[in-house]
Amino acid sequence: MNKSLRTPLIAGNWKMNKTPAEAAALISELKPMVAECSSSTILLCVPFVDIDAAQKAACGSNINIGAENVHFADHGAYTGEISASMLTEMGVKYVIVGHSERRQYFGETDETVNLRARAALDAGMKPIICVGETLTQRDQGITAETVSLQTKIALSGVPAEQMKNVVIAYEPVWAIGTGRTATTAQAQEVCALIRDVIRGLYSGDIADAAVILYGGSMNAANAADLLAEPDVDGGLIGGASLKPIDFTVIAKAAEA
Ligand code: 13P
């Protein structure tokens, strides 16, 4: 397996942080700092209302702006939701789907994650599909089963030709926002497992080309070691993506 087949993806997930004006200010500060990161894709997934301001601030730079969720219907009576066509009309190419906070606080299930991922793909976007076990599941020794099942259901009905647009993010729930990062061995083990699941569902070529991220307390101090693992193709970064210096250190670690 050749890691150089894949372009690293360094993706921030801002979650529910930053107003449009704050988003513009942060991106203006970050823009020159990551300007030389040319071998990876730099992405910030921001709150819906920040997308316009973020895109304007990032204009002419190598920073891509993505969204944090997408609904599976194209339109209709789904108060508070945003459809894929609304995002694509704004030029959004990446969208996070199935983040554990959506699963935990907003009742999203493997089935709705699958529907949302497929809606994103059908609209020509790249979903970043999040999977990961809780601490209880890890302690019960069912990490592999949990993550395999989540991955299989998320990809159900996704044709092989759309797999080039799929990104999977392994985010152990116990590592998110806790400062407790998975060890490099744990991150590698589960990212490799996800690649094996893709190999089983599709083919070796598709698995080798799939971009698989690690997320969960990735920071300036641990990013280089995590990103050096053979099956970790990038990061989905929460807290540290709100700090331009830290995010830049992570982005530069992916260049090495
Ligand atoms: P933290 O980096 O803040 O742990 O968040 C990770 C995450 O949930 C990214 O989607």
CSV table of C-alpha atoms and ligand atoms in Angstrom, one decimal:
chain,number,residue,atom,x,y,z
A,1,MET,CA,0.0,0.0,0.0
A,2,ASN,CA,1.4,3.4,-1.0
A,3,LYS,CA,0.4,6.4,1.1
A,4,SER,CA,1.6,8.7,-1.6
A,5,LEU,CA,-1.4,7.7,-3.7
A,6,ARG,CA,-3.5,9.9,-1.3
A,7,THR,CA,-3.5,13.6,-0.8
A,8,PRO,CA,-3.5,14.4,2.9
A,9,LEU,CA,-6.6,16.3,4.2
A,10,ILE,CA,-6.2,18.6,7.1
A,11,ALA,CA,-9.7,19.6,8.1
A,12,GLY,CA,-10.9,21.8,10.9
A,13,ASN,CA,-14.3,21.3,12.4
A,14,TRP,CA,-15.3,24.6,14.1
A,15,LYS,CA,-18.4,23.1,15.6
A,16,MET,CA,-20.7,25.8,17.0
A,17,ASN,CA,-18.0,28.5,17.3
A,18,LYS,CA,-17.3,31.9,15.6
A,19,THR,CA,-19.7,34.4,14.2
A,20,PRO,CA,-19.3,35.5,10.6
A,21,ALA,CA,-17.2,38.4,11.5
A,22,GLU,CA,-15.0,36.3,13.8
A,23,ALA,CA,-14.7,33.7,11.1
A,24,ALA,CA,-13.5,36.3,8.6
A,25,ALA,CA,-10.9,37.5,11.1
A,26,LEU,CA,-9.6,34.1,11.9
A,27,ILE,CA,-9.3,33.1,8.3
A,28,SER,CA,-7.5,36.4,7.4
A,29,GLU,CA,-5.0,35.6,10.1
A,30,LEU,CA,-4.6,31.9,9.0
A,31,LYS,CA,-4.4,32.5,5.3
A,32,PRO,CA,-0.7,33.6,5.0
A,33,MET,CA,0.3,31.1,7.7
A,34,VAL,CA,-0.8,28.0,5.6
A,35,ALA,CA,-0.1,29.5,2.2
A,36,GLU,CA,2.9,27.2,1.6
A,37,CYS,CA,1.1,24.0,2.5
A,38,SER,CA,0.9,22.7,-1.0
A,39,SER,CA,0.9,19.0,-0.7
A,40,SER,CA,-2.2,18.7,1.4
A,41,THR,CA,-5.8,19.9,1.1
A,42,ILE,CA,-6.6,22.5,3.8
A,43,LEU,CA,-10.3,22.7,4.8
A,44,LEU,CA,-12.3,24.5,7.4
A,45,CYS,CA,-15.8,23.2,8.1
A,46,VAL,CA,-17.7,26.1,9.6
A,47,PRO,CA,-21.2,26.8,10.8
A,48,PHE,CA,-23.7,27.4,8.0
A,49,VAL,CA,-24.1,31.1,8.7
A,50,ASP,CA,-20.3,31.6,8.5
A,51,ILE,CA,-19.9,30.0,5.0
A,52,ASP,CA,-20.3,33.1,3.0
A,53,ALA,CA,-18.0,35.2,5.1
A,54,ALA,CA,-15.4,32.4,5.4
A,55,GLN,CA,-15.4,31.9,1.6
A,56,LYS,CA,-14.9,35.6,1.0
A,57,ALA,CA,-12.0,35.7,3.6
A,58,ALA,CA,-10.4,32.6,2.1
A,59,CYS,CA,-10.8,33.8,-1.5
A,60,GLY,CA,-7.5,33.4,-3.5
A,61,SER,CA,-6.0,31.2,-0.8
A,62,ASN,CA,-5.5,27.4,-0.5
A,63,ILE,CA,-8.1,27.2,2.3
A,64,ASN,CA,-11.3,25.4,1.3
A,65,ILE,CA,-14.5,26.0,3.2
A,66,GLY,CA,-16.9,23.2,4.0
A,67,ALA,CA,-20.1,22.6,6.0
A,68,GLU,CA,-20.7,20.6,9.2
A,69,ASN,CA,-23.8,18.7,8.1
A,70,VAL,CA,-26.3,18.2,5.3
A,71,HIS,CA,-29.8,16.9,5.2
A,72,PHE,CA,-30.8,14.0,3.0
A,73,ALA,CA,-33.9,15.6,1.4
A,74,ASP,CA,-33.4,18.1,-1.4
A,75,HIS,CA,-36.1,20.4,0.1
A,76,GLY,CA,-39.2,20.2,2.2
A,77,ALA,CA,-40.6,20.5,5.7
A,78,TYR,CA,-37.4,19.9,7.7
A,79,THR,CA,-37.2,23.0,9.9
A,80,GLY,CA,-33.7,24.0,10.7
A,81,GLU,CA,-32.0,21.7,8.1
A,82,ILE,CA,-29.9,22.6,5.1
A,83,SER,CA,-29.9,20.6,1.8
A,84,ALA,CA,-27.1,19.6,-0.5
A,85,SER,CA,-28.3,21.8,-3.3
A,86,MET,CA,-28.2,24.8,-0.9
A,87,LEU,CA,-24.6,24.0,-0.2
A,88,THR,CA,-23.5,23.3,-3.7
A,89,GLU,CA,-25.1,26.5,-4.9
A,90,MET,CA,-22.7,28.2,-2.5
A,91,GLY,CA,-19.8,26.3,-3.9
A,92,VAL,CA,-19.3,24.1,-0.9
A,93,LYS,CA,-17.5,20.8,-1.8
A,94,TYR,CA,-16.9,19.2,1.6
A,95,VAL,CA,-19.4,18.4,4.3
A,96,ILE,CA,-19.0,16.5,7.6
A,97,VAL,CA,-21.6,13.8,8.1
A,98,GLY,CA,-22.4,11.8,11.1
A,99,HIS,CA,-20.2,13.5,13.7
A,100,SER,CA,-20.6,11.9,17.0
A,101,GLU,CA,-22.0,15.1,18.5
A,102,ARG,CA,-24.8,14.8,15.9
A,103,ARG,CA,-25.3,11.2,16.8
A,104,GLN,CA,-25.2,11.9,20.6
A,105,TYR,CA,-27.2,15.1,20.9
A,106,PHE,CA,-29.4,15.2,17.7
A,107,GLY,CA,-30.5,11.6,17.3
A,108,GLU,CA,-28.6,10.8,14.2
A,109,THR,CA,-28.3,7.1,13.4
A,110,ASP,CA,-26.2,5.0,11.1
A,111,GLU,CA,-29.2,5.0,8.7
A,112,THR,CA,-29.6,8.8,8.6
A,113,VAL,CA,-25.8,9.2,8.3
A,114,ASN,CA,-26.0,6.9,5.3
A,115,LEU,CA,-28.8,9.0,3.8
A,116,ARG,CA,-27.0,12.2,4.4
A,117,ALA,CA,-23.7,10.9,2.9
A,118,ARG,CA,-25.5,9.7,-0.2
A,119,ALA,CA,-27.3,13.0,-0.6
A,120,ALA,CA,-24.0,14.8,-0.4
A,121,LEU,CA,-22.4,12.4,-3.0
A,122,ASP,CA,-25.3,12.6,-5.3
A,123,ALA,CA,-24.9,16.4,-5.3
A,124,GLY,CA,-21.2,16.0,-6.2
A,125,MET,CA,-19.9,16.9,-2.7
A,126,LYS,CA,-17.3,15.0,-0.7
A,127,PRO,CA,-18.8,13.8,2.6
A,128,ILE,CA,-16.4,13.4,5.6
A,129,ILE,CA,-18.2,10.5,7.3
A,130,CYS,CA,-17.4,10.2,11.0
A,131,VAL,CA,-17.2,6.9,12.8
A,132,GLY,CA,-15.9,5.9,16.2
A,133,GLU,CA,-16.5,4.0,19.3
A,134,THR,CA,-17.5,5.2,22.7
A,135,LEU,CA,-15.4,4.5,25.8
A,136,THR,CA,-17.8,1.8,26.9
A,137,GLN,CA,-17.5,0.1,23.5
A,138,ARG,CA,-13.7,0.2,23.6
A,139,ASP,CA,-13.8,-1.2,27.2
A,140,GLN,CA,-16.1,-3.9,26.0
A,141,GLY,CA,-13.6,-4.9,23.3
A,142,ILE,CA,-16.1,-4.1,20.5
A,143,THR,CA,-14.2,-1.2,18.8
A,144,ALA,CA,-13.6,-3.1,15.6
A,145,GLU,CA,-17.2,-4.4,15.4
A,146,THR,CA,-18.6,-0.9,16.1
A,147,VAL,CA,-16.5,0.9,13.6
A,148,SER,CA,-16.9,-1.8,10.9
A,149,LEU,CA,-20.7,-1.7,11.3
A,150,GLN,CA,-20.8,2.1,11.2
A,151,THR,CA,-18.6,2.2,8.1
A,152,LYS,CA,-20.6,-0.5,6.3
A,153,ILE,CA,-23.9,1.1,7.0
A,154,ALA,CA,-22.6,4.6,6.1
A,155,LEU,CA,-21.5,3.2,2.7
A,156,SER,CA,-24.5,1.1,2.0
A,157,GLY,CA,-25.8,1.9,-1.5
A,158,VAL,CA,-22.7,4.0,-2.3
A,159,PRO,CA,-21.5,2.9,-5.8
A,160,ALA,CA,-17.8,2.3,-6.4
A,161,GLU,CA,-17.5,5.2,-8.8
A,162,GLN,CA,-18.5,7.6,-6.0
A,163,MET,CA,-15.9,6.3,-3.5
A,164,LYS,CA,-13.3,8.7,-4.8
A,165,ASN,CA,-15.3,11.4,-3.1
A,166,VAL,CA,-15.7,9.7,0.2
A,167,VAL,CA,-13.6,10.6,3.2
A,168,ILE,CA,-13.9,8.6,6.4
A,169,ALA,CA,-12.9,10.1,9.7
A,170,TYR,CA,-12.1,7.8,12.6
A,171,GLU,CA,-13.0,9.8,15.7
A,172,PRO,CA,-13.1,7.8,19.0
A,173,VAL,CA,-15.8,9.5,21.0
A,174,TRP,CA,-13.7,9.3,24.2
A,175,ALA,CA,-11.0,11.3,22.5
A,176,ILE,CA,-13.2,14.2,21.3
A,177,GLY,CA,-12.7,17.4,23.2
A,178,THR,CA,-11.2,15.5,26.2
A,179,GLY,CA,-7.5,16.1,25.6
A,180,ARG,CA,-7.2,12.3,25.6
A,181,THR,CA,-5.8,11.4,22.2
A,182,ALA,CA,-5.8,7.9,20.8
A,183,THR,CA,-2.3,6.5,20.7
A,184,THR,CA,-0.7,6.4,17.3
A,185,ALA,CA,-1.0,2.7,17.4
A,186,GLN,CA,-4.8,2.9,18.3
A,187,ALA,CA,-5.4,5.4,15.5
A,188,GLN,CA,-3.4,3.4,13.0
A,189,GLU,CA,-5.1,0.1,13.9
A,190,VAL,CA,-8.6,1.5,13.4
A,191,CYS,CA,-7.8,3.5,10.3
A,192,ALA,CA,-6.3,0.3,8.8
A,193,LEU,CA,-9.4,-1.6,9.8
A,194,ILE,CA,-11.6,1.0,8.0
A,195,ARG,CA,-9.4,0.6,4.9
A,196,ASP,CA,-9.9,-3.2,5.2
A,197,VAL,CA,-13.7,-2.7,5.4
A,198,ILE,CA,-13.6,-0.6,2.2
A,199,ARG,CA,-11.4,-3.3,0.5
A,200,GLY,CA,-13.9,-5.9,1.4
A,201,LEU,CA,-16.9,-3.8,0.2
A,202,TYR,CA,-15.2,-2.5,-3.0
A,203,SER,CA,-11.7,-3.4,-4.2
A,204,GLY,CA,-8.0,-3.0,-3.2
A,205,ASP,CA,-7.6,0.0,-5.6
A,206,ILE,CA,-10.5,1.8,-4.0
A,207,ALA,CA,-9.3,1.1,-0.5
A,208,ASP,CA,-5.8,2.2,-1.3
A,209,ALA,CA,-7.1,5.5,-2.7
A,210,ALA,CA,-9.5,6.2,0.2
A,211,VAL,CA,-8.6,9.1,2.4
A,212,ILE,CA,-9.0,8.2,6.1
A,213,LEU,CA,-8.6,10.8,8.8
A,214,TYR,CA,-8.0,10.6,12.5
A,215,GLY,CA,-9.9,13.0,14.8
A,216,GLY,CA,-10.0,13.5,18.6
A,217,SER,CA,-7.8,15.9,20.5
A,218,MET,CA,-5.3,16.2,17.6
A,219,ASN,CA,-3.1,19.1,18.4
A,220,ALA,CA,0.2,20.8,17.5
A,221,ALA,CA,2.1,18.4,19.8
A,222,ASN,CA,0.8,15.1,18.6
A,223,ALA,CA,-0.2,15.7,15.0
A,224,ALA,CA,3.2,14.8,13.4
A,225,ASP,CA,3.2,11.3,15.0
A,226,LEU,CA,-0.4,10.6,14.2
A,227,LEU,CA,0.0,11.8,10.6
A,228,ALA,CA,3.1,9.6,10.1
A,229,GLU,CA,1.1,6.4,10.5
A,230,PRO,CA,0.6,4.6,7.2
A,231,ASP,CA,-3.2,4.6,7.2
A,232,VAL,CA,-3.8,8.0,8.7
A,233,ASP,CA,-4.2,10.4,5.8
A,234,GLY,CA,-5.0,13.5,7.7
A,235,GLY,CA,-6.9,14.9,10.6
A,236,LEU,CA,-10.3,16.2,11.6
A,237,ILE,CA,-9.5,18.9,14.1
A,238,GLY,CA,-11.8,20.5,16.6
A,239,GLY,CA,-10.4,22.8,19.3
A,240,ALA,CA,-7.0,23.3,17.7
A,241,SER,CA,-8.6,24.4,14.4
A,242,LEU,CA,-9.8,27.5,16.2
A,243,LYS,CA,-6.2,28.5,17.0
A,244,PRO,CA,-4.3,29.7,13.9
A,245,ILE,CA,-0.9,28.8,15.2
A,246,ASP,CA,-1.8,25.3,16.3
A,247,PHE,CA,-3.7,24.6,13.1
A,248,THR,CA,-0.7,25.8,11.1
A,249,VAL,CA,1.6,23.5,13.0
A,250,ILE,CA,-0.7,20.6,12.2
A,251,ALA,CA,-1.0,21.5,8.5
A,252,LYS,CA,2.8,21.8,8.3
A,253,ALA,CA,3.2,18.4,9.9
A,254,ALA,CA,1.2,16.9,7.0
A,255,GLU,CA,3.7,18.4,4.6
A,256,ALA,CA,6.6,16.5,6.0
B,1,13P,P1,-11.2,18.0,19.3
B,1,13P,O1,-10.1,18.1,18.3
B,1,13P,O2,-11.6,19.3,19.9
B,1,13P,O3,-11.1,16.9,20.2
B,1,13P,O4,-12.5,17.6,18.3
B,1,13P,C1,-12.4,16.6,17.4
B,1,13P,C2,-13.6,16.6,16.6
B,1,13P,O5,-14.7,16.3,17.0
B,1,13P,C3,-13.4,16.9,15.2
B,1,13P,O6,-14.6,16.6,14.5
